[in-house]
Coordinates of C-alpha atoms and ligand atoms in Angstrom, one line a residue:
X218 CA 0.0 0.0 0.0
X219 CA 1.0 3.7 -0.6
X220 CA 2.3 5.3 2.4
X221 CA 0.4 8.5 3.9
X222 CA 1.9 11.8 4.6
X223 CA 0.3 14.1 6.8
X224 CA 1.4 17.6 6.7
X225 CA 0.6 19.7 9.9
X226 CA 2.0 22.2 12.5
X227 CA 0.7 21.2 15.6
X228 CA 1.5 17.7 17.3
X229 CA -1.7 17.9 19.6
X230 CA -3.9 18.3 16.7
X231 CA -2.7 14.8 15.0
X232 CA -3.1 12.7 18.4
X233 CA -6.7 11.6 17.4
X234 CA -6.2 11.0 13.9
X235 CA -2.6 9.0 14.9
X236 CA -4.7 6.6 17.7
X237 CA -7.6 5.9 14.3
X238 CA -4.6 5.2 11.8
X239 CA -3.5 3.0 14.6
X240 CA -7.0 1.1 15.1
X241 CA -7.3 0.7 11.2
X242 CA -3.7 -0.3 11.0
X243 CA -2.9 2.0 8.5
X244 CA 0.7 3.0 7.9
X245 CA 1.7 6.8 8.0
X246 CA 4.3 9.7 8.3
X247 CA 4.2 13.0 10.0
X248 CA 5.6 15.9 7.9
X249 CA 6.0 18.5 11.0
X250 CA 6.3 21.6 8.6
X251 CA 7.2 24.6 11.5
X252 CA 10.3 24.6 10.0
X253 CA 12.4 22.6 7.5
X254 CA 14.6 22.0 4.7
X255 CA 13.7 21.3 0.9
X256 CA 15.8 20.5 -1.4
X257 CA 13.9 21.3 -5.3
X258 CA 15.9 18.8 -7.0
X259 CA 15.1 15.6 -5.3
X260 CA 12.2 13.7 -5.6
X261 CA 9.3 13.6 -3.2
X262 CA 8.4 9.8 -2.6
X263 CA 5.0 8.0 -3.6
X264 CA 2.0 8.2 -1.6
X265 CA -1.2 10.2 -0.4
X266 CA -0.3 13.8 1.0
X267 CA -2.9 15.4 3.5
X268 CA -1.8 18.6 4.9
X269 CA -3.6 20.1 7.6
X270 CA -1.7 23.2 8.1
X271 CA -3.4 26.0 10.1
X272 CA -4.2 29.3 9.3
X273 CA -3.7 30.1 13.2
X274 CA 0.2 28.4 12.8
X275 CA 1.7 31.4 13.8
X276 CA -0.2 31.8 17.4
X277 CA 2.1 28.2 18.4
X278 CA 5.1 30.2 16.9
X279 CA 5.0 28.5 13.9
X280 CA 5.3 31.8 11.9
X281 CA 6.2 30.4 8.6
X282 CA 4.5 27.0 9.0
X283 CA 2.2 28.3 6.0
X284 CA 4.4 29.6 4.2
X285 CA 6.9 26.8 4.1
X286 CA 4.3 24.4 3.8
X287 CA 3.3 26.2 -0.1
X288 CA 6.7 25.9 -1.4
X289 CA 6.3 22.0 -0.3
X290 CA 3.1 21.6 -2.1
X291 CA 4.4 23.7 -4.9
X292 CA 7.1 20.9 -5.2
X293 CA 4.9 18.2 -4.4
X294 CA 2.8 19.3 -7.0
X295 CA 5.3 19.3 -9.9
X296 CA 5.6 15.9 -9.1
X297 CA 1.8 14.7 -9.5
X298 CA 1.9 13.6 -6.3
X299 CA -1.9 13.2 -4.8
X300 CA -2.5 16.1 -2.3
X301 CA -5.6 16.3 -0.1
X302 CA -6.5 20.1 0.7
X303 CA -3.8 21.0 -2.0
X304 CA -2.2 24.7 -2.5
X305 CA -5.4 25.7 -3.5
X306 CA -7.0 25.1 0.1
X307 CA -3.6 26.4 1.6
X308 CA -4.5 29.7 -0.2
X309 CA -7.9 29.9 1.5
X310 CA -6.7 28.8 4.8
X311 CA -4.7 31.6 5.3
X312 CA -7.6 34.2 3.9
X313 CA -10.5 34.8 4.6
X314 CA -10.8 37.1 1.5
X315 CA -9.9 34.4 -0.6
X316 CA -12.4 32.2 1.1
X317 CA -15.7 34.7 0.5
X318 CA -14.5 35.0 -3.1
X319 CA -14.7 31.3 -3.9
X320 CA -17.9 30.9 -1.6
X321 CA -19.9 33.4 -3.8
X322 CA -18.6 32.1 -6.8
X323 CA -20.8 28.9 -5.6
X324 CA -23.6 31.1 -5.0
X325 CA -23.1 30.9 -1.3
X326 CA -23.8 34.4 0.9
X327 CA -21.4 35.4 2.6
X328 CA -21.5 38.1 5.5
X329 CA -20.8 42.1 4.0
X330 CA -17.2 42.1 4.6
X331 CA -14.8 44.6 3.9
X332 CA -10.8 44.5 4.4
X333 CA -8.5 46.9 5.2
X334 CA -5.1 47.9 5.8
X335 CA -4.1 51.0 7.9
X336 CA -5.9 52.3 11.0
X337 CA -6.9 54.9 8.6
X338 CA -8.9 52.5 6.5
X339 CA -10.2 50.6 9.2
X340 CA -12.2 53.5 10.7
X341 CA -13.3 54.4 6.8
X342 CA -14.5 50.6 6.9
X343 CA -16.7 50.8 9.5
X344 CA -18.4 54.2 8.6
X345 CA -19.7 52.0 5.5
X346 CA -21.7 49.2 7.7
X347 CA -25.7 50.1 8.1
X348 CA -25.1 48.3 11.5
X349 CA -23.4 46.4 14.1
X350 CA -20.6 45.2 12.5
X351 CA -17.4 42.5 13.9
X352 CA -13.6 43.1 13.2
X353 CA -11.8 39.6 12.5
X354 CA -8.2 38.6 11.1
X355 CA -7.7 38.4 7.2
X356 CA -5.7 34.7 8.7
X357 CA -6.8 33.9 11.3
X358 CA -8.7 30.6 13.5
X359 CA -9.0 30.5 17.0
X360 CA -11.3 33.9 16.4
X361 CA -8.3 36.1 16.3
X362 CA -9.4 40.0 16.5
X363 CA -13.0 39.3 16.7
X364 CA -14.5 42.0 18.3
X365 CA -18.0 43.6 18.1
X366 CA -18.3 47.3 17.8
X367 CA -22.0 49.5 17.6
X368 CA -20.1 52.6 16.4
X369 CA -17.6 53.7 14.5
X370 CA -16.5 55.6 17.4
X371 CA -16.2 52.7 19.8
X372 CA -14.0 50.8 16.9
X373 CA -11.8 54.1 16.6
X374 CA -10.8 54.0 20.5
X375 CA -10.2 50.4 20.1
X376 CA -7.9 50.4 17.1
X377 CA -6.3 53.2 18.9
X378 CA -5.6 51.4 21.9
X379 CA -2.9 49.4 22.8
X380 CA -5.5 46.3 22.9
X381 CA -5.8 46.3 19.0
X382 CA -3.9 43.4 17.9
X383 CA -3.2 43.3 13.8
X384 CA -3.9 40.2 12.0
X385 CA -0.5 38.9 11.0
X386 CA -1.0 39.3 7.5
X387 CA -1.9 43.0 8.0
X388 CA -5.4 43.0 7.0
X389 CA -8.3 43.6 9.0
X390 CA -11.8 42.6 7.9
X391 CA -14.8 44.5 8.7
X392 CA -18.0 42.7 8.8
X393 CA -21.6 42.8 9.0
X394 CA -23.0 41.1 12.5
X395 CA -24.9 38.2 12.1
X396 CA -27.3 38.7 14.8
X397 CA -28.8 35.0 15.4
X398 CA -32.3 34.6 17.1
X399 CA -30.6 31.6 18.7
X400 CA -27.3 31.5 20.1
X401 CA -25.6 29.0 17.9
X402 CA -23.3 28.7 14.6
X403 CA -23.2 25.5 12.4
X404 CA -20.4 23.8 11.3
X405 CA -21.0 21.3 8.5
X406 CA -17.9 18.5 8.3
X407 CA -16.9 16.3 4.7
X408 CA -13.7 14.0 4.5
X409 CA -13.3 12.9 1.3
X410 CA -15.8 15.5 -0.5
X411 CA -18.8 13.9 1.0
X412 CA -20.6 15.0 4.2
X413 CA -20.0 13.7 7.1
X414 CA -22.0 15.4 9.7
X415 CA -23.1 19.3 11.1
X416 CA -22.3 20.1 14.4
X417 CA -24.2 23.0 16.5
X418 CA -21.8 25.2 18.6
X419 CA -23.8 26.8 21.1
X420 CA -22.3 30.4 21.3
X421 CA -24.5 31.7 24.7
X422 CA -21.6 32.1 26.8
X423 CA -21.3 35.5 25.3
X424 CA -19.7 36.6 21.2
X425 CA -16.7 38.1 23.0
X426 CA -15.6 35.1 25.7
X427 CA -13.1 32.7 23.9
X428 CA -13.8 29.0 25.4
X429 CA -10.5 28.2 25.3
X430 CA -11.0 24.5 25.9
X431 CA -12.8 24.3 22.4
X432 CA -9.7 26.9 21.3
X433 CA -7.5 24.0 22.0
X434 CA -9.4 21.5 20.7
X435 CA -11.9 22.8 17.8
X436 CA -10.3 26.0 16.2
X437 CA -13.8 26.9 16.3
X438 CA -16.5 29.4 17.9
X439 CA -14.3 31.1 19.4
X440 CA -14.0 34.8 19.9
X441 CA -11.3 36.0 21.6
X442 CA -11.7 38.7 24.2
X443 CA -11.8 38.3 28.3
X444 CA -8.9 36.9 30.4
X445 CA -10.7 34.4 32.2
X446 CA -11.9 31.4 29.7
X447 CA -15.4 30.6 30.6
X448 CA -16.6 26.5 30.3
X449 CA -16.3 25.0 26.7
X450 CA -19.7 25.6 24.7
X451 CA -21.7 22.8 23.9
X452 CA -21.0 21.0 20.6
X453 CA -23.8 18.6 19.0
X454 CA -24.7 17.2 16.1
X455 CA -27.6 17.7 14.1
X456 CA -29.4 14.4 13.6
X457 CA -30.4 14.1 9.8
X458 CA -28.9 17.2 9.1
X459 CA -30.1 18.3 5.4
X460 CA -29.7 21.5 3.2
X461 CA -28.9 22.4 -0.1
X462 CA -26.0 24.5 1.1
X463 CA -24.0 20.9 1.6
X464 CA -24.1 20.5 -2.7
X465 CA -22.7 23.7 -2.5
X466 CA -20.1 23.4 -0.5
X467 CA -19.6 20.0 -2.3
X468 CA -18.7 22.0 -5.5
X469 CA -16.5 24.9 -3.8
X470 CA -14.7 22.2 -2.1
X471 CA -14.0 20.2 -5.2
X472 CA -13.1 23.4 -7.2
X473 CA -11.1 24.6 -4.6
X474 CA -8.3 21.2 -3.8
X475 CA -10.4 20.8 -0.6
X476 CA -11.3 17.2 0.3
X477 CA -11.5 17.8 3.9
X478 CA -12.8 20.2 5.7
X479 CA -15.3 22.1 8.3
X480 CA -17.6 25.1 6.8
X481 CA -19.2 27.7 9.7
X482 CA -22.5 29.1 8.9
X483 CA -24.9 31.6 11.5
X484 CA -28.5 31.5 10.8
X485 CA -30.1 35.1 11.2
X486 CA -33.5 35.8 12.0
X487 CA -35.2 35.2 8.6
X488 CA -33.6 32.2 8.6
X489 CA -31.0 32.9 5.9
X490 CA -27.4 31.7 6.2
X491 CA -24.7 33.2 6.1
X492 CA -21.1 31.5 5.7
X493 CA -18.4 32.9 7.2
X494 CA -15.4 30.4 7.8
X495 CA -13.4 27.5 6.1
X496 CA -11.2 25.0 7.9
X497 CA -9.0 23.1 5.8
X498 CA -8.1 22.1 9.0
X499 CA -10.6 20.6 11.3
X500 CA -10.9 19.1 14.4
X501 CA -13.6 17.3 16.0
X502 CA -15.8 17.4 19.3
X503 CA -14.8 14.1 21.0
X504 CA -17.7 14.6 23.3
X505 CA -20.2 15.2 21.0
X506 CA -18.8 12.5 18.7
X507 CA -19.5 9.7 21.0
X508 CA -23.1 10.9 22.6
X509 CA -23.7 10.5 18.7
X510 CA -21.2 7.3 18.0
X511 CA -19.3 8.8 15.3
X512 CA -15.9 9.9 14.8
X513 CA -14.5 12.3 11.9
X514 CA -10.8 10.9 12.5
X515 CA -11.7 7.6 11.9
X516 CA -13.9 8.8 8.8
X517 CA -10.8 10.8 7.3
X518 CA -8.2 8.0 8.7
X519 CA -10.6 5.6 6.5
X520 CA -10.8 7.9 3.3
X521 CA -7.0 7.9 3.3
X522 CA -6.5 4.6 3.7
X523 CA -8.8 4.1 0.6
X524 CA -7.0 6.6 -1.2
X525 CA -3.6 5.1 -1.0
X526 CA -5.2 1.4 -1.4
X527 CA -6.6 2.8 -4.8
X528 CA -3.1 5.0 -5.5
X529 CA -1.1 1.8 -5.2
X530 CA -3.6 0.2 -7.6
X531 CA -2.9 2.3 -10.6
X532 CA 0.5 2.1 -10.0
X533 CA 0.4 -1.6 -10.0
X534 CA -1.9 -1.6 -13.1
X535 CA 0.7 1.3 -14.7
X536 CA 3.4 -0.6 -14.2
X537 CA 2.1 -4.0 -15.9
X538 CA 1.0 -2.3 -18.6
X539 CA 4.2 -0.3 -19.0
Ligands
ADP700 N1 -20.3 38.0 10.8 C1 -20.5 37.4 12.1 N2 -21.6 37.7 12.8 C2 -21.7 37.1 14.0 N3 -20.8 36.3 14.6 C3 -19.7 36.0 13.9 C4 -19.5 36.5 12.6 N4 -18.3 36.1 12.2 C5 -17.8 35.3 13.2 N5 -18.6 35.3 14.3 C6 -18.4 34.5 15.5 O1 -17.0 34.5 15.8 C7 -16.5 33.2 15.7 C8 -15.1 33.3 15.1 O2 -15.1 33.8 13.7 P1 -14.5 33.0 12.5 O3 -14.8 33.8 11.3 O4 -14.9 31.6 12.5 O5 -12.9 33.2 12.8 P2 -11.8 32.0 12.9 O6 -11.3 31.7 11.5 O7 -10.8 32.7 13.7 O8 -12.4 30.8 13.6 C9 -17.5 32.4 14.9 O9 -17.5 31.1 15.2 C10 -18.8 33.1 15.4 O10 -19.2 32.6 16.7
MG701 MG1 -14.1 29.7 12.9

């Protein structure tokens, strides 16, 4: 069998997916990619790549883990090797501009958004939202500069201040609020390009509370803000789950190198959806997972294994024929 790679930045992260590859007694190798050596002219070897490299790399001081890991799918690439979440989904990983621009390409709504760079522009930014209206991080995860503001007024004090903290990429994003009748986003899951499940992230500890334990573990719903980290929201999933959004995100995903992945969407009061977040790298609830006796790992440690069961295949069948 083909051997799989997994590209990723953070050790924790990989613990759940290592102990499935382990049950399904799949061989794999880790490709740690916070920093590295690459040397153009040799060849990469044969197997299934997945990289799960994080938009929020940089917050573990793994500044260039992004950065480094494009040139290593750029060379991977030349080679024809068969990447999951290729340099496509890199690209949108690390921007959220990127992202909305392939979403509404797929006729999927998007919150207003607008990005800037310079206090200056920030402040013009807001003075074009009709209402509440969020900063966020251009790169971000882990809700990195999510803040809600009522006035333009209250955003100028805060960019002002010493607590503004610049999105490492420079660019600010200035965007609509979502307000939700119910305090909850959804996060819809695929490995492989197919669904998997949708997961409710109940968001009533309050928008500007980070629950750090979900931080750690999710990447997800969480908006960062007070010192102390309240308890972990609530994660469940949706029994029977069912939208036509999911075809949707079935064709940006498959347009976009993305095989795996989690997509955020908030509900507003009319009950129209607006997406707001890709993950190319995604984690799962464990708790959640087993009240509903499922497991994403295991789902994309499975999907791999398939891959590189059906790579080694046509390389069998290539080579007798050749
Ligand atoms: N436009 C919005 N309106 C209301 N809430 C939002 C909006 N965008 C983000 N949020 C909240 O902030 C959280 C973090 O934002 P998100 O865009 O997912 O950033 P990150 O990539 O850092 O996870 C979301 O899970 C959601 O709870
Ligand atoms: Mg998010």
């Amino acid at each position: 069998m083909s051997k799989i790679f997994v590209i990723h930045e953070n050790a924790t992260w990989v613990e759940p997916l290592r102990a499935a590859f382990d049950e399904l007694e799949l061989s794999y190798e880790e490709w740690f990619l916070s920093e590295g050596l690459l040397d153009l002219s040799a060849i990469p070897p044969e197997g299934v790549f997945y990289n799960r490299v994080s938009a929020s790399s940089h917050t573990r001081g793994h500044r260039y883990a992004p950065e480094y890991t494009a040139g290593v799918l750029a060379w991977l690439e030349s080679h024809d090797r068969h990447v999951i979440n290729d340099s496509r989904a890199l690209r949108l990983e690390v921007s959220k501009i990127a992202q909305y621009a392939a979403l509404k390409r797929h006729g999927i709504r998007t919150p207003r958004t607008l990005a800037a760079v310079g206090t200056q522009n920030i402040v013009e930014a807001a003075g074009k939202m009709d209402g509440p209206f969020i900063t966020k991080h251009n790169r971000a995860g882990k809700g990195l500069g999510v803040h809600l503001f009522h006035s333009v007024d209250a955003l100028r004090q805060h960019v002002d201040s010493a607590a503004f903290e610049p999105s490492i990429d420079g660019i600010t994003l200035i965007q609509e609020y979502i307000q939700a009748p119910e305090p909850f986003i959804t996060r819809v899951e695929f490995v492989g390009g197919r669904f998997l499940y949708a997961v409710r992230v109940d968001t009533s500890q309050g928008f500007e509370l980070c629950p750090a334990d979900a931080c750690r573990i999710g990447d997800l719903a969480c908006p960062v803000g007070g010192e102390t980290a309240p308890a972990a929201p609530r994660f469940d999933i949706i029994k029977g789950f069912d939208h036509p959004v999911i075809e949707r995100y079935q064709r940006f995903m498959a347009e976009n190198g993305i095989g795996i992945a989690g997509i955020e969407f908030i509900t507003d009061a009319r009950g129209e959806i607006y997406t707001y977040d890709v993950n190319t790298n995604t984690n799962y609830n464990s708790d959640a997972e087993s009240r509903a006796g499922l497991s994403g790992m295991r789902a994309i440690a499975t999907f791999l294994g398939e891959e590189s069961r059906q790579l080694e295949e046509s390389r069998r069948t290539f080579s007798v024929a050749a």
